[in-house]
Short mmCIF file of C-alpha atoms and ligand atoms in Angstrom, two decimals:
data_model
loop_
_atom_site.label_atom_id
_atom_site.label_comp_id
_atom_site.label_asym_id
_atom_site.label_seq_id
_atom_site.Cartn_x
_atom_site.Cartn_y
_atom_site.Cartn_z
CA UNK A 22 150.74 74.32 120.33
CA UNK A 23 150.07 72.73 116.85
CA UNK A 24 146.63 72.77 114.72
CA UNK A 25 146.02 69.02 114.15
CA UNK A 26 143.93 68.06 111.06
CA UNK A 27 142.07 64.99 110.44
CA UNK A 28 141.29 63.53 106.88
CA UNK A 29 144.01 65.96 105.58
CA UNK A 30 143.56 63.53 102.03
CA UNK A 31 140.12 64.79 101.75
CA UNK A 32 139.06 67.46 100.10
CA UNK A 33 137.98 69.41 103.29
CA UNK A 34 141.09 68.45 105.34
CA UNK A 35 143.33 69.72 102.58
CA UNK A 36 141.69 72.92 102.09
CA UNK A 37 141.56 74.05 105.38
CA UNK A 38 145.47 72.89 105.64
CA UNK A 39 146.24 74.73 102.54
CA UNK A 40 144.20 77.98 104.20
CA UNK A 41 145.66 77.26 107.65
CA UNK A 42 149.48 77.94 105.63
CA UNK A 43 147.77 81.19 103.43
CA UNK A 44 146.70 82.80 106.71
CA UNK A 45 150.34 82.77 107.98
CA UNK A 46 150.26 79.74 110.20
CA UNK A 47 153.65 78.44 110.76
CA UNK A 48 153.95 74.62 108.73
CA UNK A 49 155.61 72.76 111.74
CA UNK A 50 152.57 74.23 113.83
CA UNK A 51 150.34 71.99 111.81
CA UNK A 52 149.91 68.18 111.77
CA UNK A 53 148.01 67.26 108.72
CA UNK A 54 146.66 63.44 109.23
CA UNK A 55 145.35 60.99 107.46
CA UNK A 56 144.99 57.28 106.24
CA UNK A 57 147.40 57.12 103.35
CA UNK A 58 150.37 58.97 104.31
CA UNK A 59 151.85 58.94 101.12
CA UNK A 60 149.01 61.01 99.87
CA UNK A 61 150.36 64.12 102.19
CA UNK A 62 153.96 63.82 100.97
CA UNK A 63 153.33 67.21 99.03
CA UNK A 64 152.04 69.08 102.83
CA UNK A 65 155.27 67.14 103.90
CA UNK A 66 157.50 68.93 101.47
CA UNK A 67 156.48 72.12 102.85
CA UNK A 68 156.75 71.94 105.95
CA UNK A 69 153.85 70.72 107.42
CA UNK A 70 154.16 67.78 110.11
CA UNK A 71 152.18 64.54 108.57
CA UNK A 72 150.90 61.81 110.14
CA UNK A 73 148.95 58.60 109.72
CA UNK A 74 145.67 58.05 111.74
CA UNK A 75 143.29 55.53 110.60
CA UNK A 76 139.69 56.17 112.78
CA UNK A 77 139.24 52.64 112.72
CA UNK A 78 142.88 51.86 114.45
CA UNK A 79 143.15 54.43 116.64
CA UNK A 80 146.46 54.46 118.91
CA UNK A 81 146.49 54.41 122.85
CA UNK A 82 148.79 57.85 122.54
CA UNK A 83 150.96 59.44 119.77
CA UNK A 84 153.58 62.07 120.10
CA UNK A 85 151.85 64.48 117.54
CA UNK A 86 149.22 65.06 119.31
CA UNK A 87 149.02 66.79 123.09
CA UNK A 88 148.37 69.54 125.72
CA UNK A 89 147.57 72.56 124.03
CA UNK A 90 146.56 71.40 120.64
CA UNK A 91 143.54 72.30 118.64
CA UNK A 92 142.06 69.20 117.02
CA UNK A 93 139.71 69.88 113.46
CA UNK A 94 137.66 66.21 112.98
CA UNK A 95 137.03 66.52 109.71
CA UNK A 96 133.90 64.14 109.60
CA UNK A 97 134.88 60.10 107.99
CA UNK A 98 133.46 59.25 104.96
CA UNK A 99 132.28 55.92 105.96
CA UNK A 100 128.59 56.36 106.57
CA UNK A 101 127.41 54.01 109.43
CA UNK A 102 130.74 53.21 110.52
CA UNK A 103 131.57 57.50 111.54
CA UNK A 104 130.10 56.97 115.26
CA UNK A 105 132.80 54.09 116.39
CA UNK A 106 135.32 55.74 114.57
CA UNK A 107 134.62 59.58 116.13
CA UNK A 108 134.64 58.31 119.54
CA UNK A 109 137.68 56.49 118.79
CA UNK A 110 139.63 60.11 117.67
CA UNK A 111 137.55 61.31 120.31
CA UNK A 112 138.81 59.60 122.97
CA UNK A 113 142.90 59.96 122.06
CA UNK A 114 142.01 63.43 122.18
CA UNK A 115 140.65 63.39 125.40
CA UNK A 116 143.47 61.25 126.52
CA UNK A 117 146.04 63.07 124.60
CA UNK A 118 144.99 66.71 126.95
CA UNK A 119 143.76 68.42 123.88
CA UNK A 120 142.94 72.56 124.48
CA UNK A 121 139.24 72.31 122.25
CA UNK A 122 138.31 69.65 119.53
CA UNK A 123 136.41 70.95 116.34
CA UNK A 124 134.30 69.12 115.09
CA UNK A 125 132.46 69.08 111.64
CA UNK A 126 128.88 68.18 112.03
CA UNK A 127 125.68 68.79 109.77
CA UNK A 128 122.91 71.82 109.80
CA UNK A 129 120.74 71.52 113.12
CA UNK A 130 122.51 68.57 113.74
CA UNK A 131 120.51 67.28 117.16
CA UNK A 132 116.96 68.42 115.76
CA UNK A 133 116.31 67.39 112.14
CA UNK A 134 115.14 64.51 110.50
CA UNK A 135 118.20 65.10 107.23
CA UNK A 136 118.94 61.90 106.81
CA UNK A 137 122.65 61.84 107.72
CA UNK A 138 122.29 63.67 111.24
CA UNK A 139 122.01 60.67 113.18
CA UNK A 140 125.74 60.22 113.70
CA UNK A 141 126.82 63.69 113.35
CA UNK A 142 124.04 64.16 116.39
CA UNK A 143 125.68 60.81 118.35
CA UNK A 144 129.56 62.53 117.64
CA UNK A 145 128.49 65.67 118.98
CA UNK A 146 127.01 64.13 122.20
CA UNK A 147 129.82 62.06 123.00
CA UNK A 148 132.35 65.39 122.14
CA UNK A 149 130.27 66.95 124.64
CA UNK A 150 129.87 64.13 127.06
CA UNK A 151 134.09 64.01 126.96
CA UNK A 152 134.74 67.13 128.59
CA UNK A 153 136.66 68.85 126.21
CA UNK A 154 136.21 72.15 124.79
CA UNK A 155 134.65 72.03 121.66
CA UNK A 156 133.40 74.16 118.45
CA UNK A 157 130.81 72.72 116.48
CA UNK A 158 130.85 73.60 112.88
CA UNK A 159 127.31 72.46 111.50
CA UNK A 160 128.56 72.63 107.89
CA UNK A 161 125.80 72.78 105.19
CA UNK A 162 125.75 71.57 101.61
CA UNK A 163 129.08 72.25 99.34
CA UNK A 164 127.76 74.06 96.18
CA UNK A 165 130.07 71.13 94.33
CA UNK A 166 127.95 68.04 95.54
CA UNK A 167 126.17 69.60 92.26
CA UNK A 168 129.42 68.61 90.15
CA UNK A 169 127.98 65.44 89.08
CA UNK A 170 124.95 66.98 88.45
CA UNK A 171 126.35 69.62 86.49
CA UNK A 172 128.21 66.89 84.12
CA UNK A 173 124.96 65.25 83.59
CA UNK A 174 123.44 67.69 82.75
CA UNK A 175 126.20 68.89 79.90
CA UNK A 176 125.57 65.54 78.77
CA UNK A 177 122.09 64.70 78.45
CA UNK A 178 120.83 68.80 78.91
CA UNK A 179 118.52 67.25 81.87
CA UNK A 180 118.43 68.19 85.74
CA UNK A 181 116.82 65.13 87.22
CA UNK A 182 115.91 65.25 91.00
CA UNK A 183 112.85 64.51 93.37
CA UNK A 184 113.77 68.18 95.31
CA UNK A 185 110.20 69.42 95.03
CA UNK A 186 110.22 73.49 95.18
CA UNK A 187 113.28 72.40 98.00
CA UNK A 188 115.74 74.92 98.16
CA UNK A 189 119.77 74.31 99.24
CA UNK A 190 122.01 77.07 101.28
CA UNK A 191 124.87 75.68 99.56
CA UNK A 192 128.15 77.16 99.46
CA UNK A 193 131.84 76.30 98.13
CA UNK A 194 133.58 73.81 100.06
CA UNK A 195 136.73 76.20 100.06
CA UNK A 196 134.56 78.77 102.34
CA UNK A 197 133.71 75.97 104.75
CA UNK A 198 137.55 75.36 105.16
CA UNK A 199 137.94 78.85 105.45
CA UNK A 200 134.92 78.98 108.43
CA UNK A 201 137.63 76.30 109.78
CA UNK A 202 140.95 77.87 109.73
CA UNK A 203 139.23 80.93 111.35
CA UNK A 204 138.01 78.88 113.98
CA UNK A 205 141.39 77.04 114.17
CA UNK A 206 143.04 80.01 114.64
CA UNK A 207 141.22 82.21 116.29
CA UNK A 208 139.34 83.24 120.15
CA UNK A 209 136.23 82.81 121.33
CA UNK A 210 135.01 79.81 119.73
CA UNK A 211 134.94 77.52 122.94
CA UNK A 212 131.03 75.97 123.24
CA UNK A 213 130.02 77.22 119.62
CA UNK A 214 127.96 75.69 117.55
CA UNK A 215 127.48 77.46 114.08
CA UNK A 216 125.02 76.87 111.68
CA UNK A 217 126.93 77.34 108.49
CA UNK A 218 125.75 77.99 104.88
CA UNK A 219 125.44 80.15 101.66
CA UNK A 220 124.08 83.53 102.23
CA UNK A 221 121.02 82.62 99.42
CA UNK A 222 118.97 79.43 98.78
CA UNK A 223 118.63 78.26 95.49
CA UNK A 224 115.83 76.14 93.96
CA UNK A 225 116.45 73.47 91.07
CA UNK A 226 114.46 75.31 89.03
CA UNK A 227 117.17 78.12 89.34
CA UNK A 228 120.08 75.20 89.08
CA UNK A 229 119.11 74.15 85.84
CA UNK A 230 118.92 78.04 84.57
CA UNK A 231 122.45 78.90 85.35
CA UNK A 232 123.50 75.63 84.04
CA UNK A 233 121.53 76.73 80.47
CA UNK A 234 123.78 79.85 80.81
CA UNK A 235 126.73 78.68 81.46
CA UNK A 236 126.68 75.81 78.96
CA UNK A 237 124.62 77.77 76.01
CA UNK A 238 122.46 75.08 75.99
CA UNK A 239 119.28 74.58 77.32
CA UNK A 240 119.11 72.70 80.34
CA UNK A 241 115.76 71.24 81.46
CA UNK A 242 114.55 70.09 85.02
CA UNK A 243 112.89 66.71 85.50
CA UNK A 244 110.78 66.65 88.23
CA UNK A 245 110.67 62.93 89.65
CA UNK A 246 108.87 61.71 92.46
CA UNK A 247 110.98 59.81 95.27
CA UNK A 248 110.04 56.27 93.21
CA UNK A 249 110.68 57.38 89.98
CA UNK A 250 113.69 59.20 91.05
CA UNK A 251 115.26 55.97 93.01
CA UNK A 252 113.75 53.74 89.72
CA UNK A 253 115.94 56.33 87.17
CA UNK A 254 119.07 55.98 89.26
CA UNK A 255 118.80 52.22 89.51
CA UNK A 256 118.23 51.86 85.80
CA UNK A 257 121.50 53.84 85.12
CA UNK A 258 123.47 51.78 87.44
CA UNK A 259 123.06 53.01 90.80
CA UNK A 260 122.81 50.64 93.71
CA UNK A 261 119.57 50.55 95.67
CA UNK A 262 121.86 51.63 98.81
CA UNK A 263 123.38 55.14 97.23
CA UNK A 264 119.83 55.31 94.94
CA UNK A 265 118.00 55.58 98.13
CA UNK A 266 120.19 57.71 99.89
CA UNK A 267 120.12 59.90 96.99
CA UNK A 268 116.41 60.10 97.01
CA UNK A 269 116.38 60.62 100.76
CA UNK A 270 118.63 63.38 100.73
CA UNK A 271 116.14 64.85 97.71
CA UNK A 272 113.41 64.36 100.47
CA UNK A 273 115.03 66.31 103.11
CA UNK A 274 115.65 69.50 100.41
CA UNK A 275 111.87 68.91 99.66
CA UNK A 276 111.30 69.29 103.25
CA UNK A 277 113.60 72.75 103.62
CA UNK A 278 116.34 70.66 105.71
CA UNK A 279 119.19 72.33 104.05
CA UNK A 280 117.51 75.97 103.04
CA UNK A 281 118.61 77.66 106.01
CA UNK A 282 120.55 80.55 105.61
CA UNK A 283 121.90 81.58 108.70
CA UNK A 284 124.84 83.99 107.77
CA UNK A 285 127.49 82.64 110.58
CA UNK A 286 129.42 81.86 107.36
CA UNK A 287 129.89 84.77 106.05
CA UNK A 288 130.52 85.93 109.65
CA UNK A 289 133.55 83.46 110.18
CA UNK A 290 135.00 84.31 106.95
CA UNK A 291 134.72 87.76 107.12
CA UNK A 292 133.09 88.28 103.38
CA UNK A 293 129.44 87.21 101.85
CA UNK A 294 129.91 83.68 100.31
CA UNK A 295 130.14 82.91 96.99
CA UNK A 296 126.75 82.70 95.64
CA UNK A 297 125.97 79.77 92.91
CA UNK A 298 125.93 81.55 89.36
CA UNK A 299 130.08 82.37 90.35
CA UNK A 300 130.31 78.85 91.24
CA UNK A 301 128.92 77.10 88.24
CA UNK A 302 131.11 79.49 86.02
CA UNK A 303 133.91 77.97 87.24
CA UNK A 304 132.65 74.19 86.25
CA UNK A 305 132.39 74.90 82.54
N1 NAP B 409 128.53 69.28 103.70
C1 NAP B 409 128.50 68.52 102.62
O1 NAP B 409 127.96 68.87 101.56
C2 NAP B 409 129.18 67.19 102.67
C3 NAP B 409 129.18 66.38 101.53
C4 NAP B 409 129.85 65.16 101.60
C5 NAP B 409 130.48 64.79 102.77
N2 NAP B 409 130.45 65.61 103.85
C6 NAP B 409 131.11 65.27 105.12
O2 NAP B 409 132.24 66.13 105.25
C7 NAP B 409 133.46 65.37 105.29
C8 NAP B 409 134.54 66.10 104.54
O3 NAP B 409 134.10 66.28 103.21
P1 NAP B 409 135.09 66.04 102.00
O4 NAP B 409 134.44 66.63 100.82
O5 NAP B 409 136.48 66.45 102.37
O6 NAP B 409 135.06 64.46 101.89
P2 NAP B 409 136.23 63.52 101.30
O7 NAP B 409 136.99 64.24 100.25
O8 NAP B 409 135.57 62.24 100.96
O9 NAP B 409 137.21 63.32 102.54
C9 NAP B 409 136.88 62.49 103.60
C10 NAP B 409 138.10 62.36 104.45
O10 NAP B 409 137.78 61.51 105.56
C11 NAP B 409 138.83 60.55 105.64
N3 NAP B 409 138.42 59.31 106.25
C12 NAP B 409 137.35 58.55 105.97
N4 NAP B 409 137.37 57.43 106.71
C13 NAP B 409 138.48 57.50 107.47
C14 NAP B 409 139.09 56.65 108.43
N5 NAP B 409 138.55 55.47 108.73
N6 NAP B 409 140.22 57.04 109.03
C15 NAP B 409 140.81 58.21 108.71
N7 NAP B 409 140.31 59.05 107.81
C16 NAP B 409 139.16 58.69 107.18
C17 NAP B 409 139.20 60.29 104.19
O11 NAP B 409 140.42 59.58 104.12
P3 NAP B 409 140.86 58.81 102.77
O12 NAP B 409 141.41 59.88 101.88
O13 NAP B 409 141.86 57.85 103.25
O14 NAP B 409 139.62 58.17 102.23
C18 NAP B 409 139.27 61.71 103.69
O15 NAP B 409 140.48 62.31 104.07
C19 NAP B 409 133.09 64.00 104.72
O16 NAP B 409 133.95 63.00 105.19
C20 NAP B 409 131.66 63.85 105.20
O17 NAP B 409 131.63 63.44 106.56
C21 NAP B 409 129.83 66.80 103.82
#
């Protein structure tokens, strides 16, 4: 039986890989896949089976993947194209005999309006509608989509966002991963669906206060609304496409989309997640 992991060049896919070998699992038992295969040469040099799989050119069959393996779909990156390209990987699983396909979706995936459910919602149907067995891992926000922000705000000592009073459950991508290799590995996750995120929701208000701490500098919060907030990130070079979905995503924190704090994390990994203050100290 091997663990076979998709987007393995990603950050996601490489972390889990990389916690997949820490927990003791045997390199030739994983296949770590991807669309550049040169860009796993390191995973190859330890051990660790590597593979090319582009979701858009998905093979009939392969020989790396078959009865008894335990697929991780680390979700594409190519918004609007993801729903094609899952049932494509979907599909060769299906084909291929796979034991249980994990897949990794978004919070409340089938009943929210956060504005990139749609094909995280359409995936899990048609994982569902396949007949495998399947874990669901409804990931929530990594604490470092605030990266950027944090660099901004070094810069110009401004937090600009149209969040409202919206609060995020964030926590550090590495714990997702972890969430995944413990899923990977272990029993009892056939037909789960986990609502994953940081133990605490923070506000931006409470953003821009550890960044003031952690720089020694005092970091102030801009308040947009939606149009002024799209209107800044066009005027500093955004396109409308990414400045919208920007703002959108601002929305849906506004709206208390991604505040959840369920505590299946911190289940999975077997420790309370890492809250943001730890985080950000590690950014400066
Ligand atoms: N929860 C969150 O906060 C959050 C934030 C952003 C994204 N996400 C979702 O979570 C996923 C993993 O996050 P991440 O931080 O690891 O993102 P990432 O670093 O951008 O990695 C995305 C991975 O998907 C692969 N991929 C994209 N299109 C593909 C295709 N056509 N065929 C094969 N592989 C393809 C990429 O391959 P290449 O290296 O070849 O590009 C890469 O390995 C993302 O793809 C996205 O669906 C979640």
């Amino acid at each position: 039986m091997s663990i076979v992991v998709t987007g393995a060049t990603g950050q996601l896919g490489r972390l889990v890989v990389e916690e997949l070998l820490e927990c003791g699992v045997d390199p030739a038992g994983i296949v770590a896949t991807g669309r550049s295969i040169e860009r796993l040469t390191e995973l190859a040099e330890r051990g660790v089976r590597v593979e090319r799989l582009d979701f858009s050119a998905v093979p009939e069959a392969v020989d790396w993947l078959g009865d008894g393996d335990v697929l991780l779909l680390v979700s594409g990156s190519e918004l609007g194209r993801r729903v094609a390209q899952h049932a494509a990987v979907v599909d060769l699983a299906a084909r291929s005999g796979v034991h249980r396909l994990v897949y990794t979706s978004a919070p409340a995936a089938d009943d929210t309006a956060l504005v990139v459910a749609p094909e995280h919602a359409a995936t899990e149907r048609l994982i569902r509608d396949s007949g495998l067995r399947f874990t669901f891992l409804r990931n929530g926000w990594y604490t470092e989509n605030y990266l950027t922000v944090f660099g901004q705000a070094r810069e110009t000592g401004v937090v600009a966002d149209s969040a409202g009073d919206g609060r995020v459950a964030s926590a550090p991508r590495a714990e997702y991963a972890a969430a995944a290799a413990a899923v990977l590995t272990g029993d009892g996750h056939e037909g789960a669906v986990y609502e994953l995120s940081g133990d605490a929701a923070w506000s931006f208000d409470e953003l821009a206060q550890e960044f003031t701490e952690v720089l020694g500098r005092e970091v102030t919060r801009s308040r947009f609304t939606p149009e002024a907030h799209r209107e800044a990130l066009v005027s500093h070079g955004l396109d409308e496409g990414t400045a919208g979905f920007l703002v959108a995503l601002d929305r849906n924190i506004s709206d208390g989309l991604l505040a959840v704090t369920s505590g299946e994390l911190a289940k999975l990994i077997g420790r309370p997640t890492t809250a943001l203050a730890e985080t950000v100290r590690g950014w400066a």
